[in-house]
Amino acid sequence: MREARKKKNKWLWITLSIIGLLLISVGGYAYYIFQSAANTVETIHEDIDREVSEKRPEQVVFTEKDPISILLMGVDEREGDVGRADTLILMTINPNKNSTQMVSIPRDTRTEIVGKGTQDKINHAYAYGGTQMAIDTVENFLDVPVDYFVKINMDSFKDTVDAVGGVTVENTLDFSYDGHDFPKGTLTLDGEEALAYTRMRKEDPRGDFGRQDRQRQVIEGVMKKGASITSITKFGDMFNVVQNNVKTNLTFDEMWDIQENYKEASRNLTQFQVEGSGDKINGVYYYIVSEEERLALSEQLREHLEISGTTASVE
């Protein structure tokens, strides 16, 4: 396991980053924004078939500052396609340690698909069984609870970027993709360009890891632009983007409690990547994570979540 980088004062939650904008109070618009945000969150709520995870028998209590985990899923859903969770990031937040950890799980990671009984790429779990199967599979792979999830349709990158008037990124790789050229250096992207920028991976020597870095850049760019929004029209655009592209099992009250009790933990954010190597099995490419690496990562996450007990092996 390798620490990718450490950044302070950033909420890089794929959708909570966007929803965070909805909780901003701006002058005389405060009540309108608050009410619209509450209505938006109610619209995007998606229940899963359980009260709590089997990995955590008791419900978390925000006011007691229980450490929590949130699975961020970037889903590539196109017309006529069930879709796959091409971006999987598990976030653990410990307010007692004032720290947040983010672990990116490569989409090609080979593991058991829970409920399917087969070994396959982890991102196929969503295609086979939707949100529930994706959560169950991640829980089994890392042996930690997934308390909450936030799911965003990656196509909404385009709408999100356009809603804030474009974003600025620092590109480290000269490449072209989907009819757009991306030279090295500082780039200002509109929605269509940002979508292409975040989708390219085959030309990147770092593969998925490089693509995830570009996705984070766009998200950070959205946050920077969104934080300066004062137009009620722009907030309306953001509400529409969220309503059309986001699902979560968090309620508005829970989001508010997280902001109130866990905000300081965001000031110490560490990002990790799952270490492994590529290999082909029966002609299919997989990202293979050793049992030693998986157990070490699981132990680290469980410690951060203050969960006792030993980690389980995955057959």
mmCIF file of C-alpha atoms in Angstrom:
data_model
loop_
_atom_site.group_PDB
_atom_site.id
_atom_site.type_symbol
_atom_site.label_atom_id
_atom_site.label_comp_id
_atom_site.label_asym_id
_atom_site.label_seq_id
_atom_site.Cartn_x
_atom_site.Cartn_y
_atom_site.Cartn_z
ATOM 1 C CA MET A 1 0.000 0.000 0.000
ATOM 2 C CA ARG A 2 1.370 3.403 -0.916
ATOM 3 C CA GLU A 3 0.313 6.834 0.263
ATOM 4 C CA ALA A 4 -0.479 8.749 -2.897
ATOM 5 C CA ARG A 5 -0.525 12.216 -1.387
ATOM 6 C CA LYS A 6 -1.821 14.188 1.536
ATOM 7 C CA LYS A 7 -3.899 17.320 1.192
ATOM 8 C CA LYS A 8 -5.371 19.538 3.842
ATOM 9 C CA ASN A 9 -8.607 21.502 3.955
ATOM 10 C CA LYS A 10 -10.285 19.563 1.120
ATOM 11 C CA TRP A 11 -13.564 17.631 0.986
ATOM 12 C CA LEU A 12 -13.029 15.436 -2.057
ATOM 13 C CA TRP A 13 -16.271 13.554 -1.722
ATOM 14 C CA ILE A 14 -17.523 13.084 -5.239
ATOM 15 C CA THR A 15 -21.070 14.038 -4.418
ATOM 16 C CA LEU A 16 -20.835 15.494 -0.943
ATOM 17 C CA SER A 17 -18.498 17.977 -2.576
ATOM 18 C CA ILE A 18 -21.367 19.014 -4.820
ATOM 19 C CA ILE A 19 -24.013 18.784 -2.117
ATOM 20 C CA GLY A 20 -21.761 20.876 0.102
ATOM 21 C CA LEU A 21 -22.444 23.730 -2.273
ATOM 22 C CA LEU A 22 -26.132 23.308 -1.607
ATOM 23 C CA LEU A 23 -25.618 23.954 2.110
ATOM 24 C CA ILE A 24 -23.938 27.330 1.606
ATOM 25 C CA SER A 25 -25.931 30.320 2.847
ATOM 26 C CA VAL A 26 -25.554 33.432 0.709
ATOM 27 C CA GLY A 27 -27.109 36.681 1.955
ATOM 28 C CA GLY A 28 -30.839 37.031 1.359
ATOM 29 C CA TYR A 29 -30.870 33.763 -0.618
ATOM 30 C CA ALA A 30 -30.068 31.686 2.495
ATOM 31 C CA TYR A 31 -33.576 30.386 3.168
ATOM 32 C CA TYR A 32 -34.249 29.601 -0.482
ATOM 33 C CA ILE A 33 -30.960 27.739 -0.825
ATOM 34 C CA PHE A 34 -31.457 25.806 2.413
ATOM 35 C CA GLN A 35 -34.983 24.770 1.478
ATOM 36 C CA SER A 36 -33.986 23.856 -2.077
ATOM 37 C CA ALA A 37 -31.063 21.816 -0.769
ATOM 38 C CA ALA A 38 -33.366 19.881 1.583
ATOM 39 C CA ASN A 39 -35.803 19.188 -1.256
ATOM 40 C CA THR A 40 -32.966 18.110 -3.542
ATOM 41 C CA VAL A 41 -31.541 15.659 -1.002
ATOM 42 C CA GLU A 42 -35.006 14.162 -0.499
ATOM 43 C CA THR A 43 -35.260 13.620 -4.257
ATOM 44 C CA ILE A 44 -31.892 11.840 -4.551
ATOM 45 C CA HIS A 45 -32.384 9.544 -1.552
ATOM 46 C CA GLU A 46 -32.022 5.818 -2.316
ATOM 47 C CA ASP A 47 -32.605 3.173 0.349
ATOM 48 C CA ILE A 48 -30.704 -0.111 0.457
ATOM 49 C CA ASP A 49 -32.130 -3.298 1.929
ATOM 50 C CA ARG A 50 -30.610 -3.134 5.412
ATOM 51 C CA GLU A 51 -30.522 -1.064 8.572
ATOM 52 C CA VAL A 52 -26.817 -1.526 9.316
ATOM 53 C CA SER A 53 -23.905 -3.444 7.828
ATOM 54 C CA GLU A 54 -23.149 -6.966 9.046
ATOM 55 C CA LYS A 55 -19.613 -5.686 9.575
ATOM 56 C CA ARG A 56 -20.986 -3.192 12.114
ATOM 57 C CA PRO A 57 -23.938 -4.532 14.140
ATOM 58 C CA GLU A 58 -24.792 -1.187 15.800
ATOM 59 C CA GLN A 59 -25.995 1.996 14.141
ATOM 60 C CA VAL A 60 -23.466 4.830 14.123
ATOM 61 C CA VAL A 61 -24.288 7.805 16.336
ATOM 62 C CA PHE A 62 -23.134 11.119 14.892
ATOM 63 C CA THR A 63 -23.452 13.046 18.148
ATOM 64 C CA GLU A 64 -21.090 10.542 19.804
ATOM 65 C CA LYS A 65 -18.683 11.009 16.904
ATOM 66 C CA ASP A 66 -18.530 7.360 15.898
ATOM 67 C CA PRO A 67 -16.089 6.905 12.975
ATOM 68 C CA ILE A 68 -17.977 6.316 9.715
ATOM 69 C CA SER A 69 -17.309 5.068 6.194
ATOM 70 C CA ILE A 70 -18.738 6.315 2.910
ATOM 71 C CA LEU A 71 -18.396 4.527 -0.425
ATOM 72 C CA LEU A 72 -18.117 6.918 -3.355
ATOM 73 C CA MET A 73 -19.193 5.354 -6.630
ATOM 74 C CA GLY A 74 -18.648 6.998 -9.980
ATOM 75 C CA VAL A 75 -21.001 5.097 -12.272
ATOM 76 C CA ASP A 76 -20.706 5.108 -16.057
ATOM 77 C CA GLU A 77 -24.335 4.708 -17.118
ATOM 78 C CA ARG A 78 -25.151 5.246 -20.774
ATOM 79 C CA GLU A 79 -28.371 4.732 -22.674
ATOM 80 C CA GLY A 80 -29.143 1.021 -23.103
ATOM 81 C CA ASP A 81 -26.412 0.016 -20.633
ATOM 82 C CA VAL A 82 -26.870 -1.062 -16.994
ATOM 83 C CA GLY A 83 -23.565 0.617 -16.191
ATOM 84 C CA ARG A 84 -20.492 -0.145 -14.136
ATOM 85 C CA ALA A 85 -19.003 1.526 -11.064
ATOM 86 C CA ASP A 86 -15.825 2.676 -12.770
ATOM 87 C CA THR A 87 -14.712 4.754 -9.780
ATOM 88 C CA LEU A 88 -14.773 3.245 -6.296
ATOM 89 C CA ILE A 89 -13.391 5.229 -3.373
ATOM 90 C CA LEU A 90 -13.886 4.181 0.237
ATOM 91 C CA MET A 91 -13.720 7.043 2.666
ATOM 92 C CA THR A 92 -13.257 6.551 6.421
ATOM 93 C CA ILE A 93 -13.779 9.533 8.700
ATOM 94 C CA ASN A 94 -12.607 9.546 12.318
ATOM 95 C CA PRO A 95 -13.553 12.739 14.197
ATOM 96 C CA ASN A 96 -11.768 11.513 17.323
ATOM 97 C CA LYS A 97 -8.467 11.487 15.442
ATOM 98 C CA ASN A 98 -9.497 14.439 13.276
ATOM 99 C CA SER A 99 -8.511 12.502 10.176
ATOM 100 C CA THR A 100 -10.014 11.235 6.939
ATOM 101 C CA GLN A 101 -8.687 8.458 4.719
ATOM 102 C CA MET A 102 -9.587 7.826 1.084
ATOM 103 C CA VAL A 103 -8.746 4.537 -0.609
ATOM 104 C CA SER A 104 -9.156 4.243 -4.385
ATOM 105 C CA ILE A 105 -10.013 0.701 -5.523
ATOM 106 C CA PRO A 106 -8.967 0.006 -9.131
ATOM 107 C CA ARG A 107 -11.950 -0.989 -11.263
ATOM 108 C CA ASP A 108 -10.206 -4.123 -12.575
ATOM 109 C CA THR A 109 -9.440 -5.519 -9.100
ATOM 110 C CA ARG A 110 -10.157 -9.260 -9.080
ATOM 111 C CA THR A 111 -12.272 -10.351 -6.143
ATOM 112 C CA GLU A 112 -15.359 -12.343 -5.190
ATOM 113 C CA ILE A 113 -18.594 -10.771 -6.415
ATOM 114 C CA VAL A 114 -20.854 -11.258 -3.394
ATOM 115 C CA GLY A 115 -24.238 -12.627 -4.393
ATOM 116 C CA LYS A 116 -22.876 -13.893 -7.686
ATOM 117 C CA GLY A 117 -20.434 -16.468 -6.326
ATOM 118 C CA THR A 118 -17.772 -15.747 -8.930
ATOM 119 C CA GLN A 119 -14.368 -14.094 -9.110
ATOM 120 C CA ASP A 120 -14.505 -11.068 -11.380
ATOM 121 C CA LYS A 121 -13.568 -7.420 -11.728
ATOM 122 C CA ILE A 122 -14.892 -5.481 -8.758
ATOM 123 C CA ASN A 123 -16.628 -2.883 -10.932
ATOM 124 C CA HIS A 124 -18.787 -5.643 -12.474
ATOM 125 C CA ALA A 125 -20.602 -6.019 -9.141
ATOM 126 C CA TYR A 126 -22.675 -2.939 -9.909
ATOM 127 C CA ALA A 127 -23.561 -4.261 -13.364
ATOM 128 C CA TYR A 128 -24.689 -7.584 -11.872
ATOM 129 C CA GLY A 129 -26.605 -6.343 -8.836
ATOM 130 C CA GLY A 130 -26.643 -2.570 -8.620
ATOM 131 C CA THR A 131 -25.792 -0.532 -5.544
ATOM 132 C CA GLN A 132 -26.414 -3.313 -3.021
ATOM 133 C CA MET A 133 -24.124 -5.851 -4.687
ATOM 134 C CA ALA A 134 -21.402 -3.240 -5.169
ATOM 135 C CA ILE A 135 -21.503 -2.370 -1.469
ATOM 136 C CA ASP A 136 -21.533 -6.032 -0.384
ATOM 137 C CA THR A 137 -18.561 -6.780 -2.627
ATOM 138 C CA VAL A 138 -16.482 -3.853 -1.359
ATOM 139 C CA GLU A 139 -17.300 -4.797 2.245
ATOM 140 C CA ASN A 140 -16.179 -8.363 1.605
ATOM 141 C CA PHE A 141 -12.989 -7.285 -0.172
ATOM 142 C CA LEU A 142 -11.869 -4.860 2.543
ATOM 143 C CA ASP A 143 -13.627 -6.516 5.513
ATOM 144 C CA VAL A 144 -14.986 -3.198 6.756
ATOM 145 C CA PRO A 145 -18.509 -1.791 6.936
ATOM 146 C CA VAL A 146 -19.854 0.575 4.320
ATOM 147 C CA ASP A 147 -22.123 2.806 6.375
ATOM 148 C CA TYR A 148 -23.211 5.124 3.584
ATOM 149 C CA PHE A 149 -22.836 5.492 -0.150
ATOM 150 C CA VAL A 150 -22.854 8.349 -2.607
ATOM 151 C CA LYS A 151 -23.312 7.493 -6.287
ATOM 152 C CA ILE A 152 -22.861 9.881 -9.173
ATOM 153 C CA ASN A 153 -23.311 9.341 -12.891
ATOM 154 C CA MET A 154 -19.933 10.262 -14.381
ATOM 155 C CA ASP A 155 -21.657 11.782 -17.398
ATOM 156 C CA SER A 156 -22.785 14.544 -15.037
ATOM 157 C CA PHE A 157 -19.216 15.846 -14.957
ATOM 158 C CA LYS A 158 -20.157 17.701 -18.115
ATOM 159 C CA ASP A 159 -23.282 19.297 -16.647
ATOM 160 C CA THR A 160 -21.581 20.036 -13.322
ATOM 161 C CA VAL A 161 -18.624 21.806 -14.922
ATOM 162 C CA ASP A 162 -20.872 23.840 -17.197
ATOM 163 C CA ALA A 163 -23.057 24.776 -14.228
ATOM 164 C CA VAL A 164 -20.110 26.476 -12.495
ATOM 165 C CA GLY A 165 -18.798 28.070 -15.698
ATOM 166 C CA GLY A 166 -15.840 25.752 -16.386
ATOM 167 C CA VAL A 167 -12.854 24.591 -14.322
ATOM 168 C CA THR A 168 -9.083 25.053 -14.302
ATOM 169 C CA VAL A 169 -6.756 22.040 -13.963
ATOM 170 C CA GLU A 170 -3.007 21.359 -14.037
ATOM 171 C CA ASN A 171 -2.410 18.708 -16.688
ATOM 172 C CA THR A 172 0.757 16.603 -16.339
ATOM 173 C CA LEU A 173 0.315 14.417 -19.431
ATOM 174 C CA ASP A 174 0.147 15.529 -23.065
ATOM 175 C CA PHE A 175 -2.684 13.537 -24.704
ATOM 176 C CA SER A 176 -5.698 13.647 -27.010
ATOM 177 C CA TYR A 177 -9.029 11.954 -26.364
ATOM 178 C CA ASP A 178 -12.489 11.960 -27.904
ATOM 179 C CA GLY A 179 -11.606 14.764 -30.317
ATOM 180 C CA HIS A 180 -9.991 17.030 -27.718
ATOM 181 C CA ASP A 181 -6.307 17.899 -27.244
ATOM 182 C CA PHE A 182 -4.898 18.275 -23.728
ATOM 183 C CA PRO A 183 -1.358 19.724 -23.687
ATOM 184 C CA LYS A 184 0.658 19.829 -20.468
ATOM 185 C CA GLY A 185 0.139 22.832 -18.248
ATOM 186 C CA THR A 186 -2.733 24.918 -16.938
ATOM 187 C CA LEU A 187 -5.972 24.227 -18.803
ATOM 188 C CA THR A 188 -9.428 25.751 -18.598
ATOM 189 C CA LEU A 189 -12.062 23.165 -19.497
ATOM 190 C CA ASP A 190 -15.742 23.361 -20.328
ATOM 191 C CA GLY A 191 -18.075 20.478 -19.528
ATOM 192 C CA GLU A 192 -17.484 18.413 -22.657
ATOM 193 C CA GLU A 193 -13.712 18.819 -22.389
ATOM 194 C CA ALA A 194 -13.752 17.929 -18.675
ATOM 195 C CA LEU A 195 -15.675 14.727 -19.390
ATOM 196 C CA ALA A 196 -13.103 13.642 -21.985
ATOM 197 C CA TYR A 197 -10.265 14.685 -19.651
ATOM 198 C CA THR A 198 -11.580 12.409 -16.891
ATOM 199 C CA ARG A 199 -12.360 9.413 -19.102
ATOM 200 C CA MET A 200 -8.997 8.777 -20.766
ATOM 201 C CA ARG A 201 -6.934 5.977 -19.219
ATOM 202 C CA LYS A 202 -5.430 3.730 -21.903
ATOM 203 C CA GLU A 203 -2.840 6.300 -22.999
ATOM 204 C CA ASP A 204 -1.908 7.058 -19.405
ATOM 205 C CA PRO A 205 1.094 5.024 -18.159
ATOM 206 C CA ARG A 206 -0.582 5.007 -14.727
ATOM 207 C CA GLY A 207 -3.867 3.672 -16.101
ATOM 208 C CA ASP A 208 -6.763 3.995 -13.661
ATOM 209 C CA PHE A 209 -4.635 5.835 -11.115
ATOM 210 C CA GLY A 210 -3.899 8.601 -13.609
ATOM 211 C CA ARG A 211 -7.555 8.860 -14.538
ATOM 212 C CA GLN A 212 -8.561 9.072 -10.869
ATOM 213 C CA ASP A 213 -6.110 11.948 -10.396
ATOM 214 C CA ARG A 214 -7.732 13.813 -13.270
ATOM 215 C CA GLN A 215 -11.187 13.167 -11.827
ATOM 216 C CA ARG A 216 -10.048 14.627 -8.503
ATOM 217 C CA GLN A 217 -8.664 17.685 -10.284
ATOM 218 C CA VAL A 218 -12.034 18.355 -11.901
ATOM 219 C CA ILE A 219 -13.862 17.872 -8.599
ATOM 220 C CA GLU A 220 -11.500 20.306 -6.886
ATOM 221 C CA GLY A 221 -12.030 22.744 -9.743
ATOM 222 C CA VAL A 222 -15.792 22.493 -9.304
ATOM 223 C CA MET A 223 -15.408 23.183 -5.584
ATOM 224 C CA LYS A 224 -13.259 26.266 -6.155
ATOM 225 C CA LYS A 225 -15.686 27.716 -8.686
ATOM 226 C CA GLY A 226 -18.767 26.624 -6.752
ATOM 227 C CA ALA A 227 -17.582 28.285 -3.543
ATOM 228 C CA SER A 228 -17.703 31.657 -5.289
ATOM 229 C CA ILE A 229 -21.227 31.244 -6.639
ATOM 230 C CA THR A 230 -23.617 33.980 -5.531
ATOM 231 C CA SER A 231 -26.152 33.781 -8.361
ATOM 232 C CA ILE A 232 -29.445 32.141 -7.494
ATOM 233 C CA THR A 233 -29.606 30.943 -11.117
ATOM 234 C CA LYS A 234 -26.291 29.125 -10.746
ATOM 235 C CA PHE A 235 -27.500 27.425 -7.562
ATOM 236 C CA GLY A 236 -30.589 26.334 -9.480
ATOM 237 C CA ASP A 237 -28.347 24.791 -12.130
ATOM 238 C CA MET A 238 -26.424 22.885 -9.443
ATOM 239 C CA PHE A 239 -29.643 21.588 -7.877
ATOM 240 C CA ASN A 240 -30.729 20.272 -11.279
ATOM 241 C CA VAL A 241 -27.397 18.513 -11.850
ATOM 242 C CA VAL A 242 -27.577 16.791 -8.473
ATOM 243 C CA GLN A 243 -31.212 15.765 -8.878
ATOM 244 C CA ASN A 244 -30.562 14.180 -12.258
ATOM 245 C CA ASN A 245 -27.266 12.435 -11.522
ATOM 246 C CA VAL A 246 -26.857 11.640 -7.821
ATOM 247 C CA LYS A 247 -28.152 8.974 -5.435
ATOM 248 C CA THR A 248 -27.297 8.452 -1.757
ATOM 249 C CA ASN A 249 -28.716 6.780 1.342
ATOM 250 C CA LEU A 250 -27.779 9.814 3.432
ATOM 251 C CA THR A 251 -30.677 11.955 4.579
ATOM 252 C CA PHE A 252 -30.497 15.733 4.754
ATOM 253 C CA ASP A 253 -30.374 15.606 8.567
ATOM 254 C CA GLU A 254 -27.513 13.098 8.438
ATOM 255 C CA MET A 255 -25.577 15.309 6.032
ATOM 256 C CA TRP A 256 -26.108 18.211 8.386
ATOM 257 C CA ASP A 257 -24.919 16.123 11.362
ATOM 258 C CA ILE A 258 -21.801 15.086 9.441
ATOM 259 C CA GLN A 259 -21.004 18.704 8.632
ATOM 260 C CA GLU A 260 -21.530 19.634 12.277
ATOM 261 C CA ASN A 261 -19.626 16.796 13.966
ATOM 262 C CA TYR A 262 -17.082 15.587 11.401
ATOM 263 C CA LYS A 263 -15.978 18.731 9.586
ATOM 264 C CA GLU A 264 -12.649 19.068 11.402
ATOM 265 C CA ALA A 265 -11.659 15.555 10.300
ATOM 266 C CA SER A 266 -11.525 16.805 6.721
ATOM 267 C CA ARG A 267 -8.570 19.024 7.557
ATOM 268 C CA ASN A 268 -6.296 15.987 7.703
ATOM 269 C CA LEU A 269 -7.020 14.014 4.545
ATOM 270 C CA THR A 270 -4.795 11.176 3.352
ATOM 271 C CA GLN A 271 -5.291 9.357 0.047
ATOM 272 C CA PHE A 272 -4.141 5.811 -0.631
ATOM 273 C CA GLN A 273 -4.023 3.502 -3.605
ATOM 274 C CA VAL A 274 -4.454 -0.259 -3.429
ATOM 275 C CA GLU A 275 -1.150 -1.843 -4.418
ATOM 276 C CA GLY A 276 -1.225 -4.715 -6.897
ATOM 277 C CA SER A 277 -0.150 -5.784 -10.361
ATOM 278 C CA GLY A 278 -1.807 -6.468 -13.693
ATOM 279 C CA ASP A 279 -2.170 -10.004 -15.043
ATOM 280 C CA LYS A 280 -4.280 -11.932 -17.530
ATOM 281 C CA ILE A 281 -6.425 -14.903 -16.565
ATOM 282 C CA ASN A 282 -8.029 -16.807 -19.439
ATOM 283 C CA GLY A 283 -7.200 -13.882 -21.683
ATOM 284 C CA VAL A 284 -8.900 -11.296 -19.432
ATOM 285 C CA TYR A 285 -6.934 -8.499 -17.747
ATOM 286 C CA TYR A 286 -7.247 -8.189 -13.956
ATOM 287 C CA TYR A 287 -5.626 -6.106 -11.256
ATOM 288 C CA ILE A 288 -4.346 -8.649 -8.728
ATOM 289 C CA VAL A 289 -4.064 -7.620 -5.087
ATOM 290 C CA SER A 290 -2.065 -9.974 -2.880
ATOM 291 C CA GLU A 291 -3.670 -11.321 0.277
ATOM 292 C CA GLU A 292 -0.907 -9.716 2.313
ATOM 293 C CA GLU A 293 -1.682 -6.294 0.818
ATOM 294 C CA ARG A 294 -5.430 -6.740 1.215
ATOM 295 C CA LEU A 295 -5.134 -7.737 4.874
ATOM 296 C CA ALA A 296 -2.771 -4.858 5.648
ATOM 297 C CA LEU A 297 -5.141 -2.375 4.049
ATOM 298 C CA SER A 298 -8.128 -3.893 5.836
ATOM 299 C CA GLU A 299 -6.353 -3.690 9.185
ATOM 300 C CA GLN A 300 -5.510 -0.035 8.617
ATOM 301 C CA LEU A 301 -9.101 0.840 7.732
ATOM 302 C CA ARG A 302 -10.530 -1.114 10.663
ATOM 303 C CA GLU A 303 -8.171 0.659 13.034
ATOM 304 C CA HIS A 304 -9.239 4.019 11.646
ATOM 305 C CA LEU A 305 -12.888 3.028 12.096
ATOM 306 C CA GLU A 306 -12.086 1.800 15.627
ATOM 307 C CA ILE A 307 -13.398 -1.682 14.837
ATOM 308 C CA SER A 308 -11.907 -4.495 16.894
ATOM 309 C CA GLY A 309 -11.251 -8.062 15.777
ATOM 310 C CA THR A 310 -9.183 -9.720 13.080
ATOM 311 C CA THR A 311 -9.712 -9.403 9.375
ATOM 312 C CA ALA A 312 -11.135 -12.285 7.385
ATOM 313 C CA SER A 313 -9.429 -13.928 4.433
ATOM 314 C CA VAL A 314 -11.042 -13.882 1.006
ATOM 315 C CA GLU A 315 -11.100 -17.149 -0.878
#
